[in-house]
CSV table of N, CA and C in Angstrom, one decimal:
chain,number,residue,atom,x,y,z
A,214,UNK,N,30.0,43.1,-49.9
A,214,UNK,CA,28.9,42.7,-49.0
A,214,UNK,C,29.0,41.2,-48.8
A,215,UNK,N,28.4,40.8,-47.9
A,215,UNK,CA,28.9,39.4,-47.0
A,215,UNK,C,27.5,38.5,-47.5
A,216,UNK,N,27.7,37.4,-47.6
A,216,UNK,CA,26.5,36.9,-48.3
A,216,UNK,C,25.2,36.7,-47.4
A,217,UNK,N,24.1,36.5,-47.6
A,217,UNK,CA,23.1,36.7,-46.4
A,217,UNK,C,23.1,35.1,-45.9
A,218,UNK,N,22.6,34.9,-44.6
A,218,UNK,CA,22.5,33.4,-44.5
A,218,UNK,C,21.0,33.7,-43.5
A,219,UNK,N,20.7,32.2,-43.3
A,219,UNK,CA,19.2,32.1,-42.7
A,219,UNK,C,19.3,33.3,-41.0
A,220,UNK,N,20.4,33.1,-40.5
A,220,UNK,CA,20.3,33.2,-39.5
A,220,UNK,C,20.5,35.0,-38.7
A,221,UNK,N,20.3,35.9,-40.4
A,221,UNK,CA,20.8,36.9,-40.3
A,221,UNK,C,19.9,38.2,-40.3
A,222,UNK,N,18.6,37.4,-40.2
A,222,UNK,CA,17.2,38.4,-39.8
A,222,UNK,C,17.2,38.6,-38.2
A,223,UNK,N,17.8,37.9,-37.5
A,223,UNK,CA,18.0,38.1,-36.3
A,223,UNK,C,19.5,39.0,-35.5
A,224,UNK,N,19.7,39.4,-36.3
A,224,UNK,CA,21.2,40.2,-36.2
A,224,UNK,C,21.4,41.3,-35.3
A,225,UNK,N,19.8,42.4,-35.3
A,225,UNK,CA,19.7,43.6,-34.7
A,225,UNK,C,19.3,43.1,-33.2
A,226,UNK,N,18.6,42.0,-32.7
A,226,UNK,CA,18.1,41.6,-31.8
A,226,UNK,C,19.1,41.6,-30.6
A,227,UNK,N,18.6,42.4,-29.3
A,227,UNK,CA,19.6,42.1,-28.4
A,227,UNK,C,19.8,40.4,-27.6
A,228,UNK,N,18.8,39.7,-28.2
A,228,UNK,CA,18.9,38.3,-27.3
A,228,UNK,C,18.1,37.6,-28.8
A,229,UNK,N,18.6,36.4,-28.5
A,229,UNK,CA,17.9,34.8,-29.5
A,229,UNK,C,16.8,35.1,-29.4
A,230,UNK,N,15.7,35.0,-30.4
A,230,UNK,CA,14.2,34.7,-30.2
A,230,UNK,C,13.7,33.7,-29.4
A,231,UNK,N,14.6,32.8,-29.1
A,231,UNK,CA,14.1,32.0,-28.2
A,231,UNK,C,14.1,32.3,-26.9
A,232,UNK,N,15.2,33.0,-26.3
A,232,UNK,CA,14.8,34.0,-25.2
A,232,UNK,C,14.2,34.2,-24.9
A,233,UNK,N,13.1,34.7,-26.0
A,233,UNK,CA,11.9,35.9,-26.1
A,233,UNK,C,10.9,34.8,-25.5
A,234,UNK,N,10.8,33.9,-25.7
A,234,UNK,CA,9.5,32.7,-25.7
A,234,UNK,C,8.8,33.3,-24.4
A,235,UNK,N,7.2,33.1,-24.2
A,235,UNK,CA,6.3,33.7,-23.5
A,235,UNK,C,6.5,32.6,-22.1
A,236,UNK,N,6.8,31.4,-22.3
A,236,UNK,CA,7.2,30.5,-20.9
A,236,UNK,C,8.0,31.0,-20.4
A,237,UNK,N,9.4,31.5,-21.0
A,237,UNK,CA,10.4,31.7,-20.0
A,237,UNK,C,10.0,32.9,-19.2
A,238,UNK,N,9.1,34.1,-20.1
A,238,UNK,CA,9.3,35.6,-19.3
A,238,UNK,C,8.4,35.1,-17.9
A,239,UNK,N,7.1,34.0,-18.5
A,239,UNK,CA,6.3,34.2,-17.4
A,239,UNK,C,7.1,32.8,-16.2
A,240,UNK,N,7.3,32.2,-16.2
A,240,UNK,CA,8.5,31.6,-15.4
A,240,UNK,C,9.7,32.3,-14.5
A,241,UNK,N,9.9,33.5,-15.5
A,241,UNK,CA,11.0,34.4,-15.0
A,241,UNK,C,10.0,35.4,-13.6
A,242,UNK,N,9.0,35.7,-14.7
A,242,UNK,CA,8.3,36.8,-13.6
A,242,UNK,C,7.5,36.4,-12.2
A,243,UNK,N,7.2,34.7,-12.2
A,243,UNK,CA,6.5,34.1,-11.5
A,243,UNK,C,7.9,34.3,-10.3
A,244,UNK,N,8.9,34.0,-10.5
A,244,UNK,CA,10.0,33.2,-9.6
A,244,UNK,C,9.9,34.4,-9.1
A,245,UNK,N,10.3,35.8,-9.6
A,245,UNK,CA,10.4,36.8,-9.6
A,245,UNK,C,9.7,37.5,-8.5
A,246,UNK,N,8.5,37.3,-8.7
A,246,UNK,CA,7.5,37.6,-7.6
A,246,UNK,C,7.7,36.7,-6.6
A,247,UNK,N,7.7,35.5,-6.5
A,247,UNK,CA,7.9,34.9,-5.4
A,247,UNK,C,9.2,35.5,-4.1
A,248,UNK,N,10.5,35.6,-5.1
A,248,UNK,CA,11.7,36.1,-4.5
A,248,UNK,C,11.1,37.4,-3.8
A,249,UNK,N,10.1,38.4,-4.6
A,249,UNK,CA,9.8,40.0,-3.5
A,249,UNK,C,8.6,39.4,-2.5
A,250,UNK,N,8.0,38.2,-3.0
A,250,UNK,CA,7.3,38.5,-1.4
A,250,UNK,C,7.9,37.7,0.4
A,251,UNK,N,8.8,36.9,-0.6
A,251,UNK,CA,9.9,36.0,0.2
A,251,UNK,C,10.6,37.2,1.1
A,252,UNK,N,11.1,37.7,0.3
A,252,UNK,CA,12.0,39.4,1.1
A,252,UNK,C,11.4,40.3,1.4
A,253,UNK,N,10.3,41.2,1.0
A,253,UNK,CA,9.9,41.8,1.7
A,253,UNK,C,8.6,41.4,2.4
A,254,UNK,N,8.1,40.4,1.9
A,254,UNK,CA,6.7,40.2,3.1
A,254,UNK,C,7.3,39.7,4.3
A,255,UNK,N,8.0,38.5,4.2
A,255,UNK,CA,8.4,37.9,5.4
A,255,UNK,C,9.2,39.2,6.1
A,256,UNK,N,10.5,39.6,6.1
A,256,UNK,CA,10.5,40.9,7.1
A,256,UNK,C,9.6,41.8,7.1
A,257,UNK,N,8.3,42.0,6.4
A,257,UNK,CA,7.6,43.0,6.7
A,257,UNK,C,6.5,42.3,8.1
A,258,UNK,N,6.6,41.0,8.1
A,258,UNK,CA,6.0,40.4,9.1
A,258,UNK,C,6.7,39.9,10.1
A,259,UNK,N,7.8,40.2,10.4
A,259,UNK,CA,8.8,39.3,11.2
A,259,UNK,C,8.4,39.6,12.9
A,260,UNK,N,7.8,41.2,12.6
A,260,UNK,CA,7.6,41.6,14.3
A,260,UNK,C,6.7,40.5,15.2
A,261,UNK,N,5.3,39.6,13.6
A,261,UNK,CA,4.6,38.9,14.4
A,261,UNK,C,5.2,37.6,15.0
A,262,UNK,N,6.2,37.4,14.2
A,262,UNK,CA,6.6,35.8,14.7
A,262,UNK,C,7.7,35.7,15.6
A,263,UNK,N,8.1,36.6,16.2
A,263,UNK,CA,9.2,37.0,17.9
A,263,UNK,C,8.5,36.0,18.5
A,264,UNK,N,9.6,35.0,18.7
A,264,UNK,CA,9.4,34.4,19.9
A,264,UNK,C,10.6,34.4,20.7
A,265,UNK,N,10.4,34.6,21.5
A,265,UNK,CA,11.8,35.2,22.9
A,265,UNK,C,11.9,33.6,23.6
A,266,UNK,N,13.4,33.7,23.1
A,266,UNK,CA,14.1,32.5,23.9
A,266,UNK,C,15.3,33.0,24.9
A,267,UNK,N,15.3,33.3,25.7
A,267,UNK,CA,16.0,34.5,26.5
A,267,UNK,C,16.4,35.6,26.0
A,268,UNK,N,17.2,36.0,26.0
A,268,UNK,CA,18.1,37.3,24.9
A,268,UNK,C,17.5,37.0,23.5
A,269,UNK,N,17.3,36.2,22.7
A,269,UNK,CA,17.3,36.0,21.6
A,269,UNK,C,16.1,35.5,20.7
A,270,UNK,N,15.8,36.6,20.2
A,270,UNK,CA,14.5,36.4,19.2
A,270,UNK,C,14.4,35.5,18.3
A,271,UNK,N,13.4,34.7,18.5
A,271,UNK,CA,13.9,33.2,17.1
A,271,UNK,C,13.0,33.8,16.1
A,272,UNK,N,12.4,34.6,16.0
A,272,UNK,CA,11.7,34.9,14.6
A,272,UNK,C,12.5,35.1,14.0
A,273,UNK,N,13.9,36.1,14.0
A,273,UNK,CA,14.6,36.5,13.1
A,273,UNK,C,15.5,35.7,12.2
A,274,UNK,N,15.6,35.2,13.0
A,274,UNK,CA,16.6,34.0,12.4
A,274,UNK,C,15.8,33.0,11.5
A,275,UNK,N,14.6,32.6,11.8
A,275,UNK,CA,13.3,31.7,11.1
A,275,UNK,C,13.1,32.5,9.7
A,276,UNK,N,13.0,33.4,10.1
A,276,UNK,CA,12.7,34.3,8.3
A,276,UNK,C,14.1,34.5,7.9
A,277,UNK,N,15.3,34.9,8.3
A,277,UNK,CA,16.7,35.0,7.6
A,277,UNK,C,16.3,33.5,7.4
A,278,UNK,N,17.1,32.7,7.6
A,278,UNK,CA,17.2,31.1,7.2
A,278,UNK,C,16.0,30.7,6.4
A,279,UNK,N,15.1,30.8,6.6
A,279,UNK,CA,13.6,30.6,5.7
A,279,UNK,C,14.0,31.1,4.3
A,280,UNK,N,14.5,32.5,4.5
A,280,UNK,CA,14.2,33.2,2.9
A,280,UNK,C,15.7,32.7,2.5
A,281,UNK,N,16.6,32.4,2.9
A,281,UNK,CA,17.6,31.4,2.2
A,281,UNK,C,17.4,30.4,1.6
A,282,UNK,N,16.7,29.2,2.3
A,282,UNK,CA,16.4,27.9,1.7
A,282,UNK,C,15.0,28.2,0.8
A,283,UNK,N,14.4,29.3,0.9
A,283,UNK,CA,13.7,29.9,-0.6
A,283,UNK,C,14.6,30.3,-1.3
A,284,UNK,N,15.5,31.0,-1.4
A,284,UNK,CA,16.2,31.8,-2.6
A,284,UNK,C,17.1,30.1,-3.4
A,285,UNK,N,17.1,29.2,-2.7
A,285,UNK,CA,17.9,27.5,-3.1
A,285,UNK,C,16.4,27.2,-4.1
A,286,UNK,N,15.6,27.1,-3.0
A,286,UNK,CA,14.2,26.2,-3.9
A,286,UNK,C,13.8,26.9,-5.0
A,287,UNK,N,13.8,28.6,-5.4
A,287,UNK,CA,13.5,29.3,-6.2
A,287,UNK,C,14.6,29.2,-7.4
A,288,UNK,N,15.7,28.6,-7.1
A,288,UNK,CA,16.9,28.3,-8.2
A,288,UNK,C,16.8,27.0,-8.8
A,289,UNK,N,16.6,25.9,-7.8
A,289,UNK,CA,15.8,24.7,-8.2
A,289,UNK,C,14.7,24.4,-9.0
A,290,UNK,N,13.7,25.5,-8.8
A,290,UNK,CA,13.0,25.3,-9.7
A,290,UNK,C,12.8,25.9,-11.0
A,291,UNK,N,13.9,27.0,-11.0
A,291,UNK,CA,14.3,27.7,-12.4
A,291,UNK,C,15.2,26.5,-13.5
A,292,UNK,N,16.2,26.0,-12.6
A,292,UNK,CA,16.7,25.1,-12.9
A,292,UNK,C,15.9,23.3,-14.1
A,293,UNK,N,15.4,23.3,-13.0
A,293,UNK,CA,14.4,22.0,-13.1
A,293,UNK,C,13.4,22.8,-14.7
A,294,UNK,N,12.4,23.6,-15.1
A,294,UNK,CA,12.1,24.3,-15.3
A,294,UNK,C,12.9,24.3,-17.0
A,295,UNK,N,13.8,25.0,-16.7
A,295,UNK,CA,14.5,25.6,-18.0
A,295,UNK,C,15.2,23.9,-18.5
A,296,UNK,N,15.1,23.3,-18.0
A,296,UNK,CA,15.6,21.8,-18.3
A,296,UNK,C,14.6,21.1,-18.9
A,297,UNK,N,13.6,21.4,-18.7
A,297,UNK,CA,12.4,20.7,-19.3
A,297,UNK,C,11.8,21.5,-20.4
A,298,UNK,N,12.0,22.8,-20.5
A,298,UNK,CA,11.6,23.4,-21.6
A,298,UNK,C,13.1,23.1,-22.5
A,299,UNK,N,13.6,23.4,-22.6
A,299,UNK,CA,14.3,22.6,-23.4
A,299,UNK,C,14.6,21.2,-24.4
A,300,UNK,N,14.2,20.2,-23.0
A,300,UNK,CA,13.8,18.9,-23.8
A,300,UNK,C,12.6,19.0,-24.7
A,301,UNK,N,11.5,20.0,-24.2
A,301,UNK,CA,10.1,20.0,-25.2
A,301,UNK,C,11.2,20.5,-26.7
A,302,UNK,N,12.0,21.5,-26.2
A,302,UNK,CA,12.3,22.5,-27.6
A,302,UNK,C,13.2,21.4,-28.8
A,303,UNK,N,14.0,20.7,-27.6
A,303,UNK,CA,14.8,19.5,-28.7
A,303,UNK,C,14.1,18.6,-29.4
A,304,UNK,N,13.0,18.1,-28.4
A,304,UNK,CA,11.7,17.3,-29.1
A,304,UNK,C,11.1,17.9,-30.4
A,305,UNK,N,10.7,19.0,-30.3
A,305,UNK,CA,10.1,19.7,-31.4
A,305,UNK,C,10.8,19.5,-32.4
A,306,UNK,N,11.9,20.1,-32.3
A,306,UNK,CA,13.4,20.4,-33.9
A,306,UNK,C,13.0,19.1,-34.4
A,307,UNK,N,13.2,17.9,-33.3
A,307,UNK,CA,13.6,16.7,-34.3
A,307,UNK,C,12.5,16.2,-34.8
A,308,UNK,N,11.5,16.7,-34.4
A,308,UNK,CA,10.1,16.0,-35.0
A,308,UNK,C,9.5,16.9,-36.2
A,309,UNK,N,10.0,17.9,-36.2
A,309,UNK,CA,9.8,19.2,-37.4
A,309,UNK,C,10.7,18.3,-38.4
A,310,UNK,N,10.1,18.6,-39.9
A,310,UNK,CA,10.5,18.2,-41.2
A,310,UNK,C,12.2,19.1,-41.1
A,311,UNK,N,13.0,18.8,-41.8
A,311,UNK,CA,14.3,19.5,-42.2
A,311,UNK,C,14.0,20.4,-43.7
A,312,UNK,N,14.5,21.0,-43.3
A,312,UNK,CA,14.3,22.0,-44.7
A,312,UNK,C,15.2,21.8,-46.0
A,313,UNK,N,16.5,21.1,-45.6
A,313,UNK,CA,17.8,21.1,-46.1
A,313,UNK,C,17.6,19.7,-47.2
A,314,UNK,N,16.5,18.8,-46.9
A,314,UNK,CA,16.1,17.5,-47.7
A,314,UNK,C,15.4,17.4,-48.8
């Protein structure tokens, strides 16, 4: 049998406990929702914003290109986001006592 070490209560887990943390899910879920109203509201509204420039409807293109530079700013701010929860997380360890002392 293998000797036990601290980090082996977490063994059955399919992801880090830190994963699990209640910021990331609601972070995750917020972006989450933003991305389905981004895709389906805006085409579910696209018929209102036709505006006819000869042959060529500029609503469509306004909401295609729109919900692209949303799907950038929605990664940006996951990005930005998971970068700062992190610094809080490194701040904490080093300000927590060591156990090993």
């Amino acid at each position: 049998m293998l000797p036990h070490s601290e980090n082996d209560e977490h063994v059955g887990t399919p992801f880090p406990p830190d994963m699990h943390d209640a910021r990331h899910l609601w972070l995750k879920a917020g972006l989450l929702a933003v991305w389905a109203l981004v895709t389906f509201g805006a085409s579910w509204f696209v018929r209102d914003l036709i505006w006819d420039m000869g042959q060529w409807q500029f609503g469509y293109w306004v909401v295609a290109q729109g919900a692209v530079l949303m799907f950038i700013a929605i990664t940006c701010v996951y990005c930005a986001a998971m970068n700062h929860f992190e610094r809080q997380d490194q701040q904490r360890e080093s300000s927590a006592p060591r156990r090993d002392e």
